[in-house]
Every structure is written in C-alpha cells, then in structure tokens.
Amino acid sequence: MNPHHTHQSLSLAIRNRITAGEWPPGTVMPSETDLAQEYQCARATMNRALQVLADSGLIERKRRAGTRVMPLPSSLAKIEIPIIRHEIEKRGAAFGHSILMRETAPAPEKVARQLHLRKGTRALHLKTLYQSDQEPFAYEDRWVNIQAVPAISTAPLDEVSPNEWLVRDVPYSSGYVSFSASAAGSEEAAALGTRPGAALFTVSRTTWLANRFITTVTLSYRPGYQLQTKL
Amino acid sequence: MNPHHTHQSLSLAIRNRITAGEWPPGTVMPSETDLAQEYQCARATMNRALQVLADSGLIERKRRAGTRVMPLPSSLAKIEIPIIRHEIEKRGAAFGHSILMRETAPAPEKVARQLHLRKGTRALHLKTLYQSDQEPFAYEDRWVNIQAVPAISTAPLDEVSPNEWLVRDVPYSSGYVSFSASAAGSEEAAALGTRPGAALFTVSRTTWLANRFITTVTLSYRPGYQLQTKL
DNA sequence: CAGTGGTCTAGACCACCAG
DNA sequence: TGGTGGTCTAGACCACTGA
C-alpha cells in the first residue's frame, strides 16, 4: 500500500470535515477502524492523526465511548515565554541589564510560602532592570532559595543576568506561571521610566526542580508590551 | 517481548536523565536505535517517547544530526482560554451579562484591517459587560464581520452572550491572541466599577474560519484578575 | 554516501467502560 | 461483555543532511 496518507494530511482532512460541520459539536465520529478503512490507511496511522486533534482540544476520545467532537471548544494557546535577552536581540536591539539591588534577607511570608521555606529563612533578593538599546524593557523582582542554588551567592550576576544564570545552572525546571496586570509602584515606575500607577503587564513564576524550590520572580514589562500567539 | 516500557515511562526516564545532567544542554544524545536497544523496546516506541520530549521543547531532533538537548530551554506554557461563563460558574458564582451597546457602524480603520474588510464597511459593534454574582467581571469590546456571520444580526444576544453565541455558531475557528496590560478608559472604568487608569489585564483576539474573518475582540478583566498555568 | 530521524503497515494484546 | 481507543512490535522504506 502506498503511504499516500501521512498522519498530518489525515489530521488536516478530518479537521476540515469537523470545521465544515460534518460532525456537529458533541456528536460521535466514526471509529478509528472505520476512518482508517475509509482512507485506506492503517489504524495506527489514523490513530496518530486523531491523537493530534485530541491534543489540540478539538475532539475527545474515550475507550468504548468512541471519538466525540468537543461540544464547546475552549481555546488552547501555546505560549512560549522567551528568555529576555533573546527577545530583545531578536528585535535587533542591544541587550543590557543592571542589578539594582542584591541582598540576603529573611524571606517575607508570601515568598517563604511559595518557596516552601520556613518563615524567616534567609534568601537572596534581587532587583534587576533589563534594557533594550539602553531603554528600560522589564523590571524583575526575584527571590532565590540559597539552599537549593548555593552557587548563585558567588555568581557574577553583573555579567550574566540572574534570569540566564539560573536557566543555565538549573535548566529544565518545572514551574507555575501567572499573567496579570499591575499598577507600577514607585520603584518600578522609576526604573522603567514611567509614572507610578501605569498599567504594566506582569508575569509571575515560581520554579522548582525535583522537590527543590528554586526561585520566585515577578517580571513587569514596560508599558505597551504584548505577548502574542496563534491558536 | 513484554511491553514493560510504555512511551510515557520511557519519556519520563529520559527526561529524568536529562534533568539529572547526564547529557548537558547542547550535547548530542544517543540515537533512537541505541536508546531502544538499551531499554529493550522497539524503535517506534522510543521514537514516540522522544517526540513527546521534542514537543515540550526539551530536545531538538534532526535527521542525520541526531537528537540534541536544547541548549537554553525557553519555557513553553499551554494556556487554556476559558469561556467566561464557565470560568465564573467554576468558581461557584452566578454568571450574567448585559449588552451595553449594539450598533452597526462603519468599521474603524484598525478593525477593518484586522478583519480584512474594505475601509468603511459596516460591521456589528458590541460592548458587553460580564458579571460574576452581579459584580462586574470583564468588559468586552467586539466587532463582528456581518458578511461572515449574517445570522448574528438577529441573534438574541441578551439571552446568549456574544462570546458564546459565536462559539456555538462558528466553532473551531483559528485566531491570533495577544495578552497585555492596559489602563482603563472612562467607559471601561465605569462598567467595571473602578477608576479610569486602573491596570487591567487585557486579551485581544482576532478569529477566522476558512479564510473568512469572523470577529475581533478586546476583553478587559476586572483588576486583580490572573491567568494561571503550569509549565 | 551513510546514518539519522520520520513514518507507514499489519498484527497483536490490553484497558476501559457503556449497554 | 463486546467494541472502542491505547499501545507495542518488527520490519520496511523514505527524506534529509552532515561528514
């Protein structure tokens, strides 16, 4: 049999039949076996094609119950959170950063909770400004669990930004992320060259690696920043 | 051969070896064939396991060049943009909405460009307030391409919100999404019960289906709203 | 040009669960 | 309990691309 059907082309074909309304939302589609026969391909191939659609949230698959078109599709967006330096350099600008503050201090309760530290444990507190062509780009307020990453105490953070240093030293960590809008505080406003109260796009992350909580960070971008994606 | 190794378990095993530092960032990993032999599984199984890791951005695979651990992992977050009513009801609150404005008007240039309409073409302009337990939750400013969705002209949008009506009538559309922060205008501030200039989390979308542009919408959430995810 | 990943196939067994 | 999706296997061929 000629492999004229790739799982990609099958995926696309099925997707089109769904968007064309052939199987309305909530209805059950033909089984893998039937579809494979219709397209004259192996069931494994059709299986893979359907898995792609299931991953993208278009259909739902259950054993015995069959394949069902999702009744009310909620949009799934895949967002890539770039390393700031890459983001700036991609736009052809020069990247720079400056450490505005670096101290070891007892973690405030909120931070201690996020990093699973006992209240009052000392942690590294960093405030950093990221610049694009000398212009302020983003303001970062970060706490690092020294017990998990002792090496950061002696890291040359003036040369390698905290962001990148952590990515290099503790890659592949897991984390929580939240996106929100916040009003600029006086410090952020001064650093970003805007007025206090300005609307800033804010990304907060807490990351860990194998049960060791590494860092919690709040990143505020300069006014006008947008995070874009396709769905 | 006993299928003691599922592609999931293999995926996890390989991921752990990577995070443990066995193959540092940027280095080349053993080939599919070798890994399959090491784990005593079929190459197809190992292939699928590695594809999972490649999809999540942990490794990069190229023919002939082999499988390489990504040098500087940029975080990939999968975000689900929920239907507003579901989001509110999930929190146990009562959903409500009111149409603040509904008119047919020539599309402003910016809107016309996004919807690929000729300048001045008339389109449906809607402003809607979404409520959670009577409290304002989000403010929506939407333009709909009447040519693409003529039925919306007569839709009972007081009963079914524009958001949901479009999801039902034009499901499975594609789109661009962007996240940002914006200062509340006087209208939004009044609707959301906050002061003008307040920092609002804003989601803008433009969606289409098979070359027909459907709608462009800007959704501003009440102050304090967060969009969360795990990575 | 040789080695790598990408994919298809045919067959098999299993896990789940609605009827 | 039978039909459905989930998965593994062994083998094969192809596409790409670096040495």
XYZ file of C-alpha atoms (C1' of nucleotides) in Angstrom:
500
model
C 0.000 0.000 0.000
C 1.333 3.389 -0.909
C 1.708 5.655 2.090
C -0.088 8.437 0.316
C -1.676 9.417 3.551
C 0.516 10.871 6.228
C -0.899 11.385 9.688
C -0.566 15.110 9.058
C -2.660 15.082 5.931
C -5.198 12.854 7.620
C -5.310 15.183 10.605
C -5.953 18.113 8.328
C -8.597 16.274 6.359
C -10.505 15.271 9.467
C -10.138 18.735 10.953
C -11.651 20.213 7.815
C -14.571 17.852 7.919
C -15.189 18.903 11.501
C -14.969 22.622 10.838
C -17.166 22.145 7.799
C -19.820 20.873 10.163
C -19.989 17.280 9.000
C -19.956 16.124 12.616
C -21.543 18.848 14.740
C -20.205 19.658 18.212
C -20.994 16.948 20.707
C -21.683 14.196 18.223
C -19.785 10.947 17.955
C -17.492 10.464 15.000
C -16.860 7.192 13.202
C -14.437 4.865 14.924
C -10.726 4.716 14.152
C -11.248 1.485 12.341
C -13.920 2.877 10.068
C -11.995 6.020 9.279
C -8.856 4.024 8.585
C -10.791 1.898 6.146
C -12.343 4.924 4.502
C -8.941 6.477 3.926
C -7.302 3.151 3.150
C -4.621 3.509 5.795
C -3.512 1.520 8.797
C -5.389 2.017 12.018
C -2.191 3.119 13.741
C -1.852 5.953 11.266
C -5.403 7.109 11.768
C -4.895 6.745 15.489
C -1.988 9.115 15.400
C -3.886 11.591 13.237
C -6.751 11.623 15.718
C -4.409 11.940 18.672
C -3.131 15.169 17.203
C -6.656 16.534 17.078
C -7.300 15.333 20.607
C -4.163 17.082 21.845
C -5.276 20.332 20.313
C -8.597 20.059 22.093
C -10.767 19.576 19.037
C -12.038 16.124 19.858
C -12.305 13.938 22.914
C -11.526 10.254 22.848
C -12.697 7.621 25.291
C -12.448 3.891 25.158
C -15.664 2.222 24.300
C -17.414 5.606 24.103
C -15.653 6.458 20.873
C -14.410 9.742 19.479
C -16.552 12.767 20.132
C -16.317 16.284 18.763
C -15.830 18.625 21.708
C -19.133 20.368 22.421
C -17.834 23.814 23.403
C -14.250 24.180 22.348
C -12.223 26.222 24.794
C -9.272 27.738 23.083
C -5.861 26.312 23.780
C -2.945 28.656 23.261
C 0.624 27.526 23.385
C 2.771 30.325 24.691
C 6.497 30.492 24.586
C 7.991 32.530 27.377
C 11.234 33.700 25.881
C 14.498 34.407 27.588
C 14.540 38.182 27.778
C 17.874 38.562 26.086
C 16.682 36.504 23.111
C 13.504 38.523 22.882
C 15.432 41.777 22.745
C 18.113 40.572 20.376
C 15.501 39.085 18.063
C 14.219 42.608 17.542
C 17.713 43.672 16.612
C 18.300 45.696 19.743
C 21.216 45.571 22.154
C 20.575 43.735 25.382
C 21.719 45.040 28.710
C 20.887 44.595 32.342
C 21.757 46.123 35.662
C 21.397 44.799 39.150
C 19.519 47.438 41.086
C 19.626 45.572 44.368
C 21.228 42.458 45.742
C 20.818 41.440 49.334
C 20.379 38.428 51.519
C 17.394 38.872 53.729
C 14.752 36.898 55.591
C 12.092 35.900 53.116
C 8.769 37.643 53.605
C 5.939 35.324 54.454
C 4.482 35.273 50.957
C 7.818 34.381 49.399
C 8.602 31.825 52.074
C 5.304 30.115 51.379
C 5.901 29.986 47.649
C 9.401 28.578 48.057
C 8.334 26.231 50.866
C 10.832 27.782 53.252
C 10.389 28.181 56.966
C 9.285 31.688 57.747
C 12.261 33.965 58.255
C 14.763 31.802 56.371
C 17.278 33.984 54.593
C 17.118 34.102 50.820
C 18.735 36.068 48.036
C 16.722 39.074 46.947
C 17.485 40.605 43.567
C 16.044 43.530 41.667
C 17.134 43.763 38.080
C 16.412 46.070 35.184
C 16.588 44.686 31.665
C 17.316 47.089 28.857
C 16.796 47.145 25.126
C 19.143 49.585 23.400
C 19.654 51.386 26.733
C 15.893 51.783 27.078
C 14.266 50.092 30.068
C 12.474 46.937 28.955
C 11.465 44.973 32.019
C 11.819 45.143 35.767
C 12.418 41.984 37.751
C 11.930 41.319 41.447
C 13.305 37.905 42.339
C 13.883 35.744 45.403
C 16.226 32.773 45.181
C 16.383 29.845 47.574
C 20.061 29.817 48.537
C 19.843 26.301 49.938
C 18.756 24.987 46.559
C 21.220 27.020 44.499
C 24.163 27.902 46.740
C 26.372 28.690 43.776
C 24.380 31.810 42.997
C 25.828 33.557 46.016
C 29.115 33.947 44.226
C 27.785 34.208 40.686
C 28.910 37.183 38.582
C 25.407 38.475 38.037
C 26.690 41.690 36.538
C 27.900 39.740 33.543
C 25.236 37.083 33.236
C 21.733 38.147 34.159
C 20.041 36.308 37.038
C 17.470 35.033 34.583
C 20.040 33.446 32.349
C 22.323 32.295 35.118
C 19.508 30.310 36.652
C 18.459 28.885 33.321
C 21.991 27.709 32.723
C 22.643 26.383 36.195
C 19.227 24.885 36.847
C 17.754 24.108 33.463
C 14.611 22.143 32.811
C 12.830 23.134 35.989
C 9.070 22.991 36.394
C 7.002 25.917 37.482
C 3.829 27.849 37.968
C 3.214 30.911 35.857
C 0.600 33.578 36.132
C -0.123 36.528 33.901
C -1.754 39.670 35.143
C -1.770 43.445 35.005
C -0.465 45.547 37.843
C -0.056 49.204 38.594
C 3.531 50.358 38.667
C 4.929 51.040 42.126
C 7.225 53.979 42.595
C 10.344 51.826 42.257
C 9.187 50.080 39.117
C 7.969 53.335 37.643
C 11.317 54.996 38.223
C 13.217 52.045 36.791
C 11.002 51.697 33.735
C 10.804 55.426 33.150
C 7.070 55.694 33.524
C 4.720 57.156 36.087
C 3.585 55.339 39.213
C 0.258 53.653 38.624
C 0.944 52.910 34.959
C -0.507 49.616 33.732
C 2.227 47.003 33.466
C 1.997 43.529 32.035
C 3.275 41.192 34.708
C 4.448 37.605 34.660
C 4.996 35.785 37.943
C 6.777 32.462 38.109
C 7.735 30.028 40.809
C 10.010 27.232 39.682
C 11.349 24.045 41.194
C 13.380 21.053 40.210
C 12.894 17.657 41.759
C 11.275 18.850 45.002
C 13.716 21.704 45.478
C 12.117 25.109 45.119
C 14.468 27.370 43.266
C 13.124 30.837 42.746
C 10.073 33.028 42.619
C 10.067 36.038 40.371
C 7.822 38.852 39.252
C 8.617 40.412 35.924
C 6.968 43.674 34.884
C 7.298 44.762 31.289
C 7.398 48.295 30.054
C 4.052 49.819 29.085
C 2.794 48.657 25.723
C 4.369 45.223 25.868
C 2.311 42.434 24.335
C 2.640 38.684 24.481
C 1.330 37.269 21.225
C 0.480 33.836 19.960
C -1.631 31.987 17.448
C -4.317 29.464 18.165
C 8.833 -9.094 24.407
C 6.855 -7.772 27.317
C 5.714 -4.215 26.810
C 7.016 -3.231 30.196
C 8.040 0.072 28.773
C 5.351 2.450 27.699
C 6.294 5.548 25.767
C 5.228 7.534 28.797
C 7.548 5.763 31.166
C 10.347 5.993 28.641
C 9.675 9.694 28.212
C 9.863 10.205 31.933
C 13.014 8.153 32.267
C 14.809 10.059 29.554
C 13.569 13.370 30.924
C 14.973 12.479 34.317
C 18.337 11.587 32.873
C 18.382 14.950 31.137
C 17.420 16.953 34.205
C 19.939 14.958 36.217
C 22.572 16.328 33.908
C 23.600 13.110 32.197
C 23.505 14.886 28.836
C 24.260 18.563 29.433
C 22.477 21.269 27.439
C 23.622 21.371 23.848
C 25.119 17.907 23.717
C 24.002 15.117 21.435
C 22.140 12.225 22.943
C 22.395 8.598 21.834
C 20.381 7.717 18.755
C 16.872 6.280 18.850
C 18.257 2.932 17.887
C 20.755 2.849 20.725
C 18.268 4.004 23.319
C 15.714 1.488 22.088
C 18.260 -1.259 22.488
C 19.267 -0.037 25.928
C 15.666 -0.131 27.104
C 14.870 -3.267 25.139
C 11.970 -1.729 23.297
C 11.050 -1.202 19.679
C 12.473 1.807 17.936
C 8.969 3.081 17.208
C 8.260 3.182 20.913
C 11.414 5.088 21.722
C 10.663 7.349 18.779
C 7.333 8.285 20.251
C 8.838 8.830 23.680
C 11.403 11.205 22.239
C 8.784 13.002 20.161
C 6.969 13.867 23.356
C 10.114 15.471 24.729
C 10.702 17.281 21.472
C 7.152 18.653 21.524
C 7.678 20.019 25.004
C 10.798 21.800 23.861
C 13.284 19.781 25.887
C 15.183 18.277 22.985
C 15.644 19.008 19.325
C 15.717 16.312 16.698
C 17.189 16.475 13.245
C 17.808 13.834 10.680
C 21.356 12.785 10.428
C 22.363 15.306 13.104
C 20.737 13.245 15.812
C 18.937 14.209 18.989
C 20.286 17.172 20.881
C 19.400 18.540 24.302
C 18.165 22.090 23.824
C 20.903 24.469 24.888
C 18.796 27.184 26.508
C 15.315 25.907 27.159
C 12.678 28.574 26.652
C 9.618 27.785 28.650
C 6.536 26.575 26.859
C 3.265 27.231 28.604
C -0.010 25.785 27.451
C -2.777 28.190 28.255
C -6.435 27.460 28.133
C -8.578 30.478 27.436
C -11.857 29.561 29.043
C -15.335 30.561 28.055
C -16.179 33.304 30.508
C -19.369 31.733 31.727
C -17.541 28.505 32.554
C -14.832 30.386 34.364
C -17.350 32.158 36.547
C -19.515 29.155 37.210
C -16.477 27.057 38.075
C -15.899 29.414 40.966
C -19.434 28.813 42.111
C -20.687 32.248 41.175
C -23.704 33.199 39.102
C -23.000 34.296 35.583
C -24.673 37.241 33.984
C -24.099 39.585 31.123
C -25.528 42.754 29.698
C -25.209 44.312 26.306
C -24.081 47.866 26.881
C -24.076 48.821 23.228
C -25.124 47.269 19.959
C -24.832 49.108 16.697
C -23.974 48.623 13.095
C -21.345 51.091 12.051
C -18.527 51.545 9.584
C -15.514 49.703 10.890
C -12.670 51.953 12.013
C -9.511 51.518 10.036
C -7.773 49.384 12.637
C -10.713 47.000 12.863
C -11.165 46.890 9.116
C -7.547 45.897 8.700
C -7.786 43.134 11.260
C -10.924 41.704 9.724
C -9.647 42.214 6.161
C -12.609 44.412 5.301
C -12.592 47.332 2.935
C -12.347 50.562 4.859
C -15.739 51.845 5.836
C -17.558 48.533 5.510
C -20.292 48.287 8.069
C -19.828 45.825 10.887
C -21.563 44.919 14.115
C -20.125 46.675 17.130
C -20.898 45.266 20.567
C -19.936 46.275 24.067
C -20.736 43.749 26.723
C -20.267 43.513 30.450
C -19.851 40.083 32.017
C -20.816 39.667 35.638
C -19.979 37.265 38.408
C -22.618 37.297 41.152
C -23.801 40.724 39.932
C -20.234 42.035 40.267
C -18.556 43.238 37.073
C -16.051 40.651 35.861
C -14.948 41.609 32.387
C -15.648 44.239 29.762
C -15.756 43.277 26.115
C -15.464 45.466 23.037
C -16.170 43.424 19.934
C -16.570 43.897 16.195
C -18.199 41.200 14.116
C -17.957 40.774 10.368
C -21.616 40.658 9.339
C -20.808 39.226 5.940
C -19.181 36.226 7.550
C -21.821 35.693 10.228
C -25.058 37.246 8.998
C -27.111 35.266 11.499
C -25.754 37.311 14.377
C -27.794 40.302 13.265
C -30.902 38.645 14.568
C -29.364 36.678 17.418
C -30.910 37.057 20.882
C -27.693 38.327 22.445
C -29.492 39.254 25.635
C -30.003 35.593 26.335
C -26.816 34.083 24.958
C -23.705 36.203 25.294
C -21.930 37.241 22.097
C -18.929 35.198 23.190
C -20.933 32.035 23.494
C -23.150 32.665 20.522
C -20.131 32.918 18.278
C -18.517 29.858 19.792
C -21.671 27.905 19.095
C -22.313 29.252 15.649
C -18.752 29.397 14.414
C -16.850 26.814 16.411
C -13.306 25.670 15.763
C -12.059 28.918 14.344
C -8.415 29.886 14.263
C -7.098 33.096 15.676
C -4.456 35.413 16.917
C -4.317 36.197 20.606
C -2.353 38.772 22.470
C -2.071 39.435 26.164
C -1.236 42.819 27.581
C -1.991 45.338 30.280
C -3.933 48.484 29.576
C -5.144 51.463 31.520
C -8.900 51.559 31.976
C -10.684 54.123 29.834
C -13.585 56.026 31.307
C -16.147 53.650 29.811
C -14.387 50.509 30.971
C -13.746 52.010 34.387
C -17.387 52.858 34.832
C -18.525 49.442 33.675
C -16.042 47.557 35.816
C -16.574 49.778 38.829
C -13.006 51.001 39.046
C -11.251 54.265 38.411
C -10.027 55.388 34.986
C -6.380 54.497 34.533
C -6.597 51.316 36.614
C -4.396 48.483 35.353
C -6.497 45.921 33.507
C -5.425 42.566 32.164
C -6.417 42.523 28.530
C -6.812 39.762 25.990
C -7.256 40.638 22.324
C -8.315 38.082 19.756
C -8.976 38.058 16.059
C -10.516 34.875 14.757
C -11.267 33.427 11.372
C -12.566 30.261 9.840
C -11.501 29.081 6.414
C -10.455 32.475 5.032
C -13.454 34.255 6.449
C -12.592 36.697 9.211
C -15.188 36.498 11.918
C -14.553 38.832 14.784
C -12.016 40.890 16.647
C -12.448 41.429 20.338
C -10.749 43.093 23.257
C -11.559 41.717 26.665
C -10.547 43.604 29.796
C -10.775 41.813 33.102
C -11.502 43.417 36.427
C -8.472 44.491 38.450
C -6.695 41.631 40.161
C -7.550 39.015 37.572
C -4.841 36.436 36.904
C -4.411 33.873 34.206
C -2.562 30.912 35.661
C -0.901 27.843 34.282
C 1.747 25.254 34.988
C 4.817 24.530 32.948
C 27.060 8.405 0.986
C 25.920 6.596 5.175
C 23.485 7.302 9.393
C 19.817 9.590 11.473
C 15.036 10.569 12.407
C 10.093 10.255 10.232
C 6.657 7.464 9.038
C 3.587 3.588 7.466
C 1.990 -1.170 7.973
C -0.074 -5.339 9.716
C -0.845 -7.747 13.562
C -1.434 -8.311 18.278
C -2.782 -7.634 23.070
C -4.634 -4.848 26.624
C -7.624 -1.449 29.434
C -11.550 0.550 29.838
C -16.396 1.153 30.221
C -21.236 1.872 28.302
C -25.041 -1.012 27.444
C -19.223 -8.352 27.692
C -18.082 -6.692 23.341
C -16.473 -2.658 20.997
C -13.517 1.131 21.428
C -9.214 3.524 21.846
C -4.159 2.856 23.590
C -0.140 0.867 22.759
C 3.845 -2.199 21.434
C 6.358 -4.762 17.867
C 9.093 -5.927 13.899
C 10.026 -4.685 9.561
C 10.318 -1.640 5.892
C 11.095 2.481 3.108
C 11.977 7.289 2.713
C 13.946 12.152 3.454
C 17.200 14.685 4.931
C 21.793 16.255 5.780
C 26.414 16.264 7.856
C 30.883 14.232 7.311
